[in-house]
Every structure is written in C-alpha cells, then in structure tokens.
Amino acid sequence: MKKIKLLFLSIFFIGAAAFAQEKRITQQGHTNQNKFKQLKDLLATPNSQHTASGAPGINYTQQKVDYVMDIVLDDENQRITGKETIVYHNNSKDQLTYLWVQLDQNMRAKDSKTPDISTNKVPKKLNKRWFKRVFPDNSFDGGFKITSVKNTDGSNLSHTINQTMMRINLPKPLKSGETFSFKIDWWYNINNHRTQGGRSGYEHFTENGNNNYVIAQFFPRLCVYDNVEGWQNDQFWGRSEFALEFGDYTVNITTPDDHMLGATGVLQNEKEVLTKKESKRLAIARKTFDKPVIIRTQKEATKIEKSKSKKTKTWKFVAKNVRDYAFASSRKFIWDAQAVDINGRTVMAYSLYSKEANPLYGDHSTRSVVQTLKTYSKYTFDYPYHKAISVDGQMGMEYPQICFNPGRPDLEDGGYSDRQKYRTIGVTIHEVGHNFFPMIVNSDERQWTWMDEGLNSYMQMLAMMEYEEDYPLRRGLPKNIVKYMSGDQSKIAPIMSKGDNVYSFGNNAYGKPATALWILRETIMGKELFDHAFKTYSQRWMFKHPTPADFFRTMEDASGIDLDWFWRGWFYTTDVTDIGIKGVKKFSMKENENDVEFIEDTSKGLGFAKKHSKYHYEITYNKPGGLVMPIIVEFTYKDGSKERKTYPAQIWRYNDKEISKVFSSTKEISNITIDPDLETADVDTSNNSWPKQQKNKFEKFKNKVKG
C-alpha cells in the first residue's frame, strides 16, 4: 500500500511539474509583431551621408564622370562606331583599385546568358512578329566589340570583361579627390527593335528603305560607386534598368546629311546642321507658348525620305550634369516645337516623328511634353534643362532630355481611336516624366525599380488629369490594383523586390507603388501635407542618389506623420486590405437617478431610443486582410441624409483582428457602408455594408470595384 501511495505521489508531482512546464511555455515571450512597430529593423542605420531625417548629410559625396565621344551612325550597315575619353572623379573618401564599366549591349552578344535565364514552351499559336523575335532565322551578332582600352598616353589598360560588366584595373590606386582618364574604342551592330525587341535600336520602313534610329545604352559607361552599395555592378539582364553617375558630355554624332536628329544636350552648331528655313521656324517656336510650331513639315520629310544622301554631317552637343546620353536620327522625321514657361524661364518641348505617326503625334505629342513639364515642375522642382524631346520610337523608354514613345493611328481612315489617343498621351507623359525620376532624382533602378517607375506613375496621374478633364485613369487608382493584390500569392512579391525577380512587373513596380502614393495623398495624409513632403524629397535629392530609406524618412520628416506602418505593410509585404462590418448592436439610453443605463435593443423599433435624444450603435469592425488601414464609414440615416467618419489606421494598434466603436446620433441609421468611394483597395466588398446587401445589389457594387 505504501508503494502504491508513493507511486501515486510520484505521478502527481510529475504531472504537476509537466503542467507547470506547459504553463511556462505558454507564457514565454515573443517578438514584436505589432503592425505599428517602427521600421528600424528594416531600414539602414542613418549616418552622415544619409541622415535620420531622410536628407543628404554633411558628408554626402558622389562620383562624377565626364565623357567626350565621337560617334558615327552607319545607316548602310546599321552599325555604330564610337571613340570615347572618360574622366572619372573620385569624390568619395575611399581609395579605389579598379573601376566598373557597364556594357549593356552585351546582353545581345552571341554568348549572352540573358536568353538562358527565361523559361519557355512551344506555343499553340504565335503572332508572326513575335515568332521572328522568339525563333529568329539567324542569330544576331550583337554586343560591344571593344577594339581598344587605353590610357591617355596610348598604352594598353588592363581590363576584364564579365558579361555586361567590364572591370578597369587601375595602374595605381585612385585616392580620394583624384581623377583618372582613359579611352575606349568600340562598335556594335544595331538591333531592329521592332523584330528583335530592345530598349533602343532601329525600325525599318520598306517603302523607301529608311530607318528610324532611337539609340541608347550605346556606349560603355561607368557604374555607380557609393557608400550604400559600393559598386553597383549587378549584371544587366534586360529588365531592371540603370544606376549611373552624373557628369558632363561633349558628343559629336556623324549621320547621313539628310537626317534630322535629336539628342541630349545643347546643340552647338545649329547653322551647320539645319537649313535656314528650319532655323527661322525654330526661332519663332522659341517665342510661341500656345501651340506647336512645325520646324520640318510632313511634306518636306516625305520628299527627303525618297532619296538617300551620300554625304554626312556632324551634330555637336554639350550636356552638363546629366546621368546618361541618348539620341534619335532619321531622314523621315517631322519636327515640331513649342516654348514652355517654367516660372519665367523658357524650356523647349520638341517632337520628332515619321508620317506614319501623324496626325496622332502632331495632335498630342508636344502638347503632352508641355503638360508634363508644367505639372511635374509644380509638384517637385522647376525643370532644370533647356529642352525635352518626344520621339516616335514605338516603345516606352526614357533618357535625359529625350524619350522614345509609341503611338500610330489605328483607324482605317488614318485617324485614331480614343484608346490609342490616351495610350499615346499616357506613355508620353510617363516617359517625359522620367526626366524628373530618375534622370534628376537619381535612384538606383537596377535595385529599386519602384523608386522611379512607381513615383513617376503617380506623378503621371496628376499630369494626365491636368491634360484633360475626366481623363480616363487606369493604373494608380485603388480599385484598379485590387485584382492584382488579391491574386495568387505565389505569383506576387513585395514592392521592395528587385525587378528582375518579380512575376507581375507592371503591377509590382508601377501600379501598386503609384496606388500607395495616391492613397497616402487622398486618404491618409491629405493633399497639403503629402504635396509638401513629396516636394521636399524631390528637392532634397535633385542630382543625388536617394535610397528607399531616404524617401520613407523624408515623407515622415516633412509631414509630421508616422508612416512606418504604411511602408511596412504596402512595401515590405503582400498583405491586402479587407475591412468588414462584423456586427451592429443598437442601444437605448435610460437615465436613472445616479447613473445612465444602456439597454441593447433587439427590436425593429428601437424601443427606448424613441423616448430619448440619441441613438447609440456599437459597431464591430473586423479585418480579414493583413493591412491596417483607416476605416472610412458612411452612415445613411432614415431621412436619407448621410454622414462620414474616418477612423485613423491606428485604431487597430491594440487588436489587429477586430475592434468595436460606438457611434451616437440624434437620427436613426438605416445603412452603414465601409469605404464607399473605394479609396483603400479593399479586396472584398461583400462585408462592407450593414445590413448586408442582397446579392443583386452587391453584384453592382462588385462590378464597380472591377471598374
């Protein structure tokens, strides 16, 4: 019996110990998972170059690279030959033993690895144009042919080529404050971007055997070196774009004598390359602010394109403080121009286009350039360059002072549909807008695509709305991102992802960040606070290299609003907005001698409330979605009147799943609706109303969301 008691006691104490252990386990601590915790665990530590306020610090430095180039455009063989002298200024505090140079054309080299990283299958059907691109008859001999890399004294300079990057091995370490000069000679075959794809190249016209050239990434150019990434020498796979240093360019471009050319920089020899008639018209355009002036007419361009001159001419340009260089050249180009008043300073808006793009380009291209410069200057900083050019390049690509845009008439009578009109205007505004982001606010596109595409897509919305009343906005409105955000999570990446590695590139880098900024301005911060903060960021980082942290911190610093919860949710996760009404309780109030009694009223007539001055509603909101967002509530009263109430996102700080809020009114409520104007990108509106709407009513609401 004694042994049995001992055994029982042993089991009891073991069980008690196990229970205590289990209790201790359940009481163990946890890390901070609150949606409102600060971003300090994700953002880089502030320093004297990138400060805690988001501004450049007192020790901020960046490199400078100057180029002198002689370029020959061979129209007969579709080839570019170039010679360049590069002067690299080491403004950093570091000593450098080598330099990295970008060779972007090498993604088209025969031994390029770019095609090998994309998976594919044999399609059932393929458009002939795409068939030629995917299944070319002959492999294209693309890529830079580097013929020499030399010191300025003519001696060979040690270098190593690694796909789209070339390392220049310096003869001796380059100390802080020193410069190093060297020369590169090269050539490459130009790709037909219409049949082979690409961000630059030529388009061939069979009518008279002419080509329109839109040329970029055409010269070896230096990578960025800074205290954030060191050398930004990630390989160029074709999608994530560019990280570049500012510098001064002197560029001489030799073309056929009958070509019209537009390029980055100030033209130095106008009288040598333009006719007297063209110069006279250009002088008129420089004083014409209300409409475009034709410099080379369609009739003149059509006549010129019928024959090919055997002579050449050299266009001479100087560009100061630009991060890149590009040009467009063709004997087919029509040219129009208009002056733009940017706070008392005249800037020229140009368009170059073939007759195939008229009248669409003639009607809207230069006007779109003008609108972009005005709107962006209003919300950021005055456009600092002397011109901006839109080129009929039938793609969407941007460079300092020049961009290549789509747009050709799509109707049988030579006219164009509204769809084509708005597509052309939208893309033109977007590409011209890139002059601000990233050509001036010079973010690292190779790493953070959204910092130029997303910010620019947001600004594009403002410019389009100012271009035309009731402009049909597509990308950027909250309702338009719902389908993407509510899609297959295995195919969605956070905004803070490298562009090369995301599935839905357009939604990830353009649509969602533009929507985020729209929501910040329209719903969370308000126009005044947002506009001031956005302008502060833009002006702080003009001609500098901002990081995501600089943007996030400046927006908070200049507005006085803690937005860490917003950045974390929208930019670092793939969470969605879904806020609903879980339940509504109605209360009547009864005043006693010493207290006030609230009695839940489950009757249809609200019982006690009819005898008193106020109705009291306890509304329980739940949040199936992961994002914390403001709760925008519209109350509809039985007399037909409406009232709105917005609860800040911080209402979720203590309970991330469900909260209750009392709303009192002197009038009886008949309906409650969350987010009535679709401001928050709510992915499920079926739980947004009380009483819950019947299916036929909800279908109308759902169709509005799909928009």
PDB file of C-alpha atoms in Angstrom, residues 338-534:
ATOM      1  CA  GLN A 338       6.743  74.736 -78.550  1.00  0.00           C
ATOM      2  CA  ALA A 339       8.063  77.005 -75.835  1.00  0.00           C
ATOM      3  CA  VAL A 340       7.132  76.322 -72.207  1.00  0.00           C
ATOM      4  CA  ASP A 341       7.192  78.918 -69.438  1.00  0.00           C
ATOM      5  CA  ILE A 342       8.628  77.328 -66.283  1.00  0.00           C
ATOM      6  CA  ASN A 343       8.394  80.127 -63.711  1.00  0.00           C
ATOM      7  CA  GLY A 344       9.767  82.724 -66.093  1.00  0.00           C
ATOM      8  CA  ARG A 345      12.373  80.525 -67.776  1.00  0.00           C
ATOM      9  CA  THR A 346      11.775  79.210 -71.320  1.00  0.00           C
ATOM     10  CA  VAL A 347      12.120  75.479 -71.921  1.00  0.00           C
ATOM     11  CA  MET A 348      11.566  73.912 -75.348  1.00  0.00           C
ATOM     12  CA  ALA A 349       9.252  70.958 -75.943  1.00  0.00           C
ATOM     13  CA  TYR A 350      10.090  69.016 -79.124  1.00  0.00           C
ATOM     14  CA  SER A 351       8.623  66.079 -81.027  1.00  0.00           C
ATOM     15  CA  LEU A 352      10.266  64.069 -83.814  1.00  0.00           C
ATOM     16  CA  TYR A 353       8.024  61.672 -85.723  1.00  0.00           C
ATOM     17  CA  SER A 354       7.519  59.944 -89.054  1.00  0.00           C
ATOM     18  CA  LYS A 355       4.446  60.455 -91.224  1.00  0.00           C
ATOM     19  CA  GLU A 356       3.220  57.049 -90.074  1.00  0.00           C
ATOM     20  CA  ALA A 357       2.661  58.553 -86.605  1.00  0.00           C
ATOM     21  CA  ASN A 358       0.700  61.569 -87.875  1.00  0.00           C
ATOM     22  CA  PRO A 359      -1.805  63.040 -87.075  1.00  0.00           C
ATOM     23  CA  LEU A 360      -1.694  61.426 -83.631  1.00  0.00           C
ATOM     24  CA  TYR A 361       1.779  62.741 -82.815  1.00  0.00           C
ATOM     25  CA  GLY A 362       1.071  66.141 -84.331  1.00  0.00           C
ATOM     26  CA  ASP A 363      -2.081  66.494 -82.258  1.00  0.00           C
ATOM     27  CA  HIS A 364      -0.799  65.282 -78.893  1.00  0.00           C
ATOM     28  CA  SER A 365       2.934  64.564 -78.589  1.00  0.00           C
ATOM     29  CA  THR A 366       4.372  68.029 -77.968  1.00  0.00           C
ATOM     30  CA  ARG A 367       1.298  69.071 -76.004  1.00  0.00           C
ATOM     31  CA  SER A 368       1.907  66.077 -73.734  1.00  0.00           C
ATOM     32  CA  VAL A 369       5.533  67.161 -73.261  1.00  0.00           C
ATOM     33  CA  VAL A 370       4.393  70.672 -72.341  1.00  0.00           C
ATOM     34  CA  GLN A 371       1.857  69.387 -69.809  1.00  0.00           C
ATOM     35  CA  THR A 372       4.397  67.065 -68.218  1.00  0.00           C
ATOM     36  CA  LEU A 373       6.955  69.816 -67.689  1.00  0.00           C
ATOM     37  CA  LYS A 374       4.335  72.115 -66.155  1.00  0.00           C
ATOM     38  CA  THR A 375       2.722  69.577 -63.826  1.00  0.00           C
ATOM     39  CA  TYR A 376       5.902  67.923 -62.621  1.00  0.00           C
ATOM     40  CA  SER A 377       7.593  71.284 -62.050  1.00  0.00           C
ATOM     41  CA  LYS A 378       4.629  72.370 -59.917  1.00  0.00           C
ATOM     42  CA  TYR A 379       4.792  69.343 -57.629  1.00  0.00           C
ATOM     43  CA  THR A 380       8.571  68.764 -57.488  1.00  0.00           C
ATOM     44  CA  PHE A 381      11.042  71.383 -58.753  1.00  0.00           C
ATOM     45  CA  ASP A 382      11.446  73.584 -61.811  1.00  0.00           C
ATOM     46  CA  TYR A 383      12.647  71.529 -64.763  1.00  0.00           C
ATOM     47  CA  PRO A 384      16.338  72.472 -64.949  1.00  0.00           C
ATOM     48  CA  TYR A 385      17.250  71.515 -68.520  1.00  0.00           C
ATOM     49  CA  HIS A 386      16.645  73.551 -71.671  1.00  0.00           C
ATOM     50  CA  LYS A 387      14.506  71.037 -73.590  1.00  0.00           C
ATOM     51  CA  ALA A 388      12.569  67.774 -73.556  1.00  0.00           C
ATOM     52  CA  ILE A 389      12.037  65.643 -76.676  1.00  0.00           C
ATOM     53  CA  SER A 390       9.401  63.029 -77.517  1.00  0.00           C
ATOM     54  CA  VAL A 391      10.399  60.682 -80.344  1.00  0.00           C
ATOM     55  CA  ASP A 392       8.249  58.350 -82.432  1.00  0.00           C
ATOM     56  CA  GLY A 393      10.220  55.317 -81.264  1.00  0.00           C
ATOM     57  CA  GLN A 394       7.331  52.858 -80.869  1.00  0.00           C
ATOM     58  CA  MET A 395       8.448  51.779 -77.417  1.00  0.00           C
ATOM     59  CA  GLY A 396       8.481  53.377 -73.992  1.00  0.00           C
ATOM     60  CA  MET A 397      11.982  54.371 -72.869  1.00  0.00           C
ATOM     61  CA  GLU A 398      13.460  57.402 -71.195  1.00  0.00           C
ATOM     62  CA  TYR A 399      16.766  59.250 -71.093  1.00  0.00           C
ATOM     63  CA  PRO A 400      17.891  62.756 -70.103  1.00  0.00           C
ATOM     64  CA  GLN A 401      16.018  65.326 -72.204  1.00  0.00           C
ATOM     65  CA  ILE A 402      14.787  62.701 -74.709  1.00  0.00           C
ATOM     66  CA  CYS A 403      12.437  59.701 -74.712  1.00  0.00           C
ATOM     67  CA  PHE A 404      11.086  57.161 -77.195  1.00  0.00           C
ATOM     68  CA  ASN A 405       7.298  56.694 -77.255  1.00  0.00           C
ATOM     69  CA  PRO A 406       4.604  54.649 -79.019  1.00  0.00           C
ATOM     70  CA  GLY A 407       1.587  55.896 -80.936  1.00  0.00           C
ATOM     71  CA  ARG A 408       0.398  55.437 -84.519  1.00  0.00           C
ATOM     72  CA  PRO A 409      -3.091  55.997 -85.975  1.00  0.00           C
ATOM     73  CA  ASP A 410      -5.128  52.789 -85.683  1.00  0.00           C
ATOM     74  CA  LEU A 411      -8.206  53.510 -87.788  1.00  0.00           C
ATOM     75  CA  GLU A 412      -8.632  52.720 -91.490  1.00  0.00           C
ATOM     76  CA  ASP A 413      -9.178  56.364 -92.410  1.00  0.00           C
ATOM     77  CA  GLY A 414      -5.847  57.338 -90.850  1.00  0.00           C
ATOM     78  CA  GLY A 415      -7.399  58.634 -87.672  1.00  0.00           C
ATOM     79  CA  TYR A 416      -7.092  57.225 -84.201  1.00  0.00           C
ATOM     80  CA  SER A 417      -9.360  55.809 -81.544  1.00  0.00           C
ATOM     81  CA  ASP A 418      -9.732  57.218 -78.044  1.00  0.00           C
ATOM     82  CA  ARG A 419      -7.947  54.133 -76.749  1.00  0.00           C
ATOM     83  CA  GLN A 420      -4.913  54.845 -78.940  1.00  0.00           C
ATOM     84  CA  LYS A 421      -5.031  58.546 -78.141  1.00  0.00           C
ATOM     85  CA  TYR A 422      -4.983  58.022 -74.375  1.00  0.00           C
ATOM     86  CA  ARG A 423      -2.339  55.313 -74.622  1.00  0.00           C
ATOM     87  CA  THR A 424      -0.048  57.672 -76.556  1.00  0.00           C
ATOM     88  CA  ILE A 425      -0.627  60.609 -74.220  1.00  0.00           C
ATOM     89  CA  GLY A 426      -0.190  58.447 -71.121  1.00  0.00           C
ATOM     90  CA  VAL A 427       3.052  56.817 -72.213  1.00  0.00           C
ATOM     91  CA  THR A 428       4.469  60.127 -73.465  1.00  0.00           C
ATOM     92  CA  ILE A 429       3.734  61.854 -70.156  1.00  0.00           C
ATOM     93  CA  HIS A 430       5.233  58.896 -68.301  1.00  0.00           C
ATOM     94  CA  GLU A 431       8.458  58.816 -70.322  1.00  0.00           C
ATOM     95  CA  VAL A 432       8.941  62.592 -70.316  1.00  0.00           C
ATOM     96  CA  GLY A 433       8.233  62.481 -66.586  1.00  0.00           C
ATOM     97  CA  HIS A 434      11.222  60.202 -66.135  1.00  0.00           C
ATOM     98  CA  ASN A 435      13.329  63.324 -66.668  1.00  0.00           C
ATOM     99  CA  PHE A 436      12.463  64.023 -63.030  1.00  0.00           C
ATOM    100  CA  PHE A 437      12.606  60.426 -61.739  1.00  0.00           C
ATOM    101  CA  PRO A 438      15.306  59.062 -62.145  1.00  0.00           C
ATOM    102  CA  MET A 439      17.187  61.387 -64.517  1.00  0.00           C
ATOM    103  CA  ILE A 440      17.402  64.087 -61.831  1.00  0.00           C
ATOM    104  CA  VAL A 441      16.258  62.401 -58.599  1.00  0.00           C
ATOM    105  CA  ASN A 442      18.763  59.686 -59.438  1.00  0.00           C
ATOM    106  CA  SER A 443      17.665  56.483 -57.698  1.00  0.00           C
ATOM    107  CA  ASP A 444      19.200  53.044 -58.267  1.00  0.00           C
ATOM    108  CA  GLU A 445      16.936  51.492 -60.902  1.00  0.00           C
ATOM    109  CA  ARG A 446      18.900  48.261 -61.018  1.00  0.00           C
ATOM    110  CA  GLN A 447      17.965  47.617 -57.375  1.00  0.00           C
ATOM    111  CA  TRP A 448      14.725  49.534 -56.678  1.00  0.00           C
ATOM    112  CA  THR A 449      12.562  49.798 -59.800  1.00  0.00           C
ATOM    113  CA  TRP A 450       9.636  51.307 -57.890  1.00  0.00           C
ATOM    114  CA  MET A 451      11.637  54.378 -56.878  1.00  0.00           C
ATOM    115  CA  ASP A 452      11.462  55.737 -60.400  1.00  0.00           C
ATOM    116  CA  GLU A 453       8.593  53.822 -62.032  1.00  0.00           C
ATOM    117  CA  GLY A 454       6.226  53.987 -59.072  1.00  0.00           C
ATOM    118  CA  LEU A 455       6.847  57.615 -58.177  1.00  0.00           C
ATOM    119  CA  ASN A 456       6.696  58.562 -61.835  1.00  0.00           C
ATOM    120  CA  SER A 457       3.460  56.616 -62.402  1.00  0.00           C
ATOM    121  CA  TYR A 458       1.892  58.550 -59.523  1.00  0.00           C
ATOM    122  CA  MET A 459       3.030  61.902 -60.947  1.00  0.00           C
ATOM    123  CA  GLN A 460       1.802  60.793 -64.379  1.00  0.00           C
ATOM    124  CA  MET A 461      -1.721  60.567 -62.936  1.00  0.00           C
ATOM    125  CA  LEU A 462      -1.637  64.209 -61.859  1.00  0.00           C
ATOM    126  CA  ALA A 463      -0.360  65.338 -65.260  1.00  0.00           C
ATOM    127  CA  MET A 464      -2.996  63.348 -67.169  1.00  0.00           C
ATOM    128  CA  MET A 465      -5.768  64.841 -65.048  1.00  0.00           C
ATOM    129  CA  GLU A 466      -4.448  68.310 -65.872  1.00  0.00           C
ATOM    130  CA  TYR A 467      -4.084  67.459 -69.573  1.00  0.00           C
ATOM    131  CA  GLU A 468      -7.779  66.753 -69.997  1.00  0.00           C
ATOM    132  CA  GLU A 469     -10.818  66.930 -67.740  1.00  0.00           C
ATOM    133  CA  ASP A 470     -12.191  63.473 -66.873  1.00  0.00           C
ATOM    134  CA  TYR A 471      -9.085  61.797 -68.277  1.00  0.00           C
ATOM    135  CA  PRO A 472      -9.707  58.005 -68.065  1.00  0.00           C
ATOM    136  CA  LEU A 473      -7.171  56.946 -65.443  1.00  0.00           C
ATOM    137  CA  ARG A 474      -6.270  53.264 -65.415  1.00  0.00           C
ATOM    138  CA  ARG A 475      -3.165  52.451 -63.408  1.00  0.00           C
ATOM    139  CA  GLY A 476      -2.875  54.017 -59.963  1.00  0.00           C
ATOM    140  CA  LEU A 477      -6.445  54.196 -58.708  1.00  0.00           C
ATOM    141  CA  PRO A 478      -7.041  51.907 -55.705  1.00  0.00           C
ATOM    142  CA  LYS A 479      -9.867  49.980 -57.368  1.00  0.00           C
ATOM    143  CA  ASN A 480      -7.577  49.078 -60.272  1.00  0.00           C
ATOM    144  CA  ILE A 481      -4.974  47.294 -58.131  1.00  0.00           C
ATOM    145  CA  VAL A 482      -7.491  45.031 -56.346  1.00  0.00           C
ATOM    146  CA  LYS A 483      -7.323  42.202 -58.878  1.00  0.00           C
ATOM    147  CA  TYR A 484      -3.533  42.030 -58.615  1.00  0.00           C
ATOM    148  CA  MET A 485      -3.319  42.308 -54.833  1.00  0.00           C
ATOM    149  CA  SER A 486      -5.991  39.659 -54.318  1.00  0.00           C
ATOM    150  CA  GLY A 487      -4.382  37.235 -56.765  1.00  0.00           C
ATOM    151  CA  ASP A 488      -2.253  34.122 -56.316  1.00  0.00           C
ATOM    152  CA  GLN A 489       0.185  34.930 -53.508  1.00  0.00           C
ATOM    153  CA  SER A 490       2.814  32.606 -55.027  1.00  0.00           C
ATOM    154  CA  LYS A 491       2.933  34.976 -58.002  1.00  0.00           C
ATOM    155  CA  ILE A 492       3.171  38.215 -56.004  1.00  0.00           C
ATOM    156  CA  ALA A 493       6.290  39.797 -54.488  1.00  0.00           C
ATOM    157  CA  PRO A 494       6.571  42.801 -52.152  1.00  0.00           C
ATOM    158  CA  ILE A 495       7.293  46.148 -53.795  1.00  0.00           C
ATOM    159  CA  MET A 496      10.692  46.059 -52.091  1.00  0.00           C
ATOM    160  CA  SER A 497      11.934  43.405 -54.529  1.00  0.00           C
ATOM    161  CA  LYS A 498      14.418  43.573 -57.369  1.00  0.00           C
ATOM    162  CA  GLY A 499      12.607  43.974 -60.675  1.00  0.00           C
ATOM    163  CA  ASP A 500      14.359  41.031 -62.315  1.00  0.00           C
ATOM    164  CA  ASN A 501      12.817  38.669 -59.773  1.00  0.00           C
ATOM    165  CA  VAL A 502       9.106  39.537 -59.753  1.00  0.00           C
ATOM    166  CA  TYR A 503       6.280  37.977 -61.766  1.00  0.00           C
ATOM    167  CA  SER A 504       3.921  40.853 -62.465  1.00  0.00           C
ATOM    168  CA  PHE A 505       6.460  43.593 -63.162  1.00  0.00           C
ATOM    169  CA  GLY A 506       3.981  46.285 -64.185  1.00  0.00           C
ATOM    170  CA  ASN A 507       1.762  45.911 -61.142  1.00  0.00           C
ATOM    171  CA  ASN A 508       4.677  45.467 -58.733  1.00  0.00           C
ATOM    172  CA  ALA A 509       6.887  48.345 -59.877  1.00  0.00           C
ATOM    173  CA  TYR A 510       4.368  50.760 -61.419  1.00  0.00           C
ATOM    174  CA  GLY A 511       0.782  50.135 -60.313  1.00  0.00           C
ATOM    175  CA  LYS A 512       0.999  49.222 -56.637  1.00  0.00           C
ATOM    176  CA  PRO A 513       3.513  51.930 -55.563  1.00  0.00           C
ATOM    177  CA  ALA A 514       1.579  54.552 -57.552  1.00  0.00           C
ATOM    178  CA  THR A 515      -1.590  53.419 -55.795  1.00  0.00           C
ATOM    179  CA  ALA A 516       0.173  53.576 -52.434  1.00  0.00           C
ATOM    180  CA  LEU A 517       1.142  57.209 -53.034  1.00  0.00           C
ATOM    181  CA  TRP A 518      -2.353  58.031 -54.263  1.00  0.00           C
ATOM    182  CA  ILE A 519      -3.845  56.594 -51.069  1.00  0.00           C
ATOM    183  CA  LEU A 520      -1.336  58.495 -48.940  1.00  0.00           C
ATOM    184  CA  ARG A 521      -2.272  61.760 -50.609  1.00  0.00           C
ATOM    185  CA  GLU A 522      -6.001  61.325 -50.984  1.00  0.00           C
ATOM    186  CA  THR A 523      -6.908  59.316 -47.873  1.00  0.00           C
ATOM    187  CA  ILE A 524      -4.220  59.200 -45.193  1.00  0.00           C
ATOM    188  CA  MET A 525      -2.091  62.360 -45.231  1.00  0.00           C
ATOM    189  CA  GLY A 526      -4.178  64.820 -47.203  1.00  0.00           C
ATOM    190  CA  LYS A 527      -3.052  66.794 -50.243  1.00  0.00           C
ATOM    191  CA  GLU A 528      -1.330  69.651 -48.418  1.00  0.00           C
ATOM    192  CA  LEU A 529       0.881  67.530 -46.164  1.00  0.00           C
ATOM    193  CA  PHE A 530       1.643  64.977 -48.869  1.00  0.00           C
ATOM    194  CA  ASP A 531       2.490  67.550 -51.535  1.00  0.00           C
ATOM    195  CA  HIS A 532       4.852  69.400 -49.210  1.00  0.00           C
ATOM    196  CA  ALA A 533       6.618  66.196 -48.174  1.00  0.00           C
ATOM    197  CA  PHE A 534       6.877  64.901 -51.742  1.00  0.00           C
TER     198      PHE A 534
END
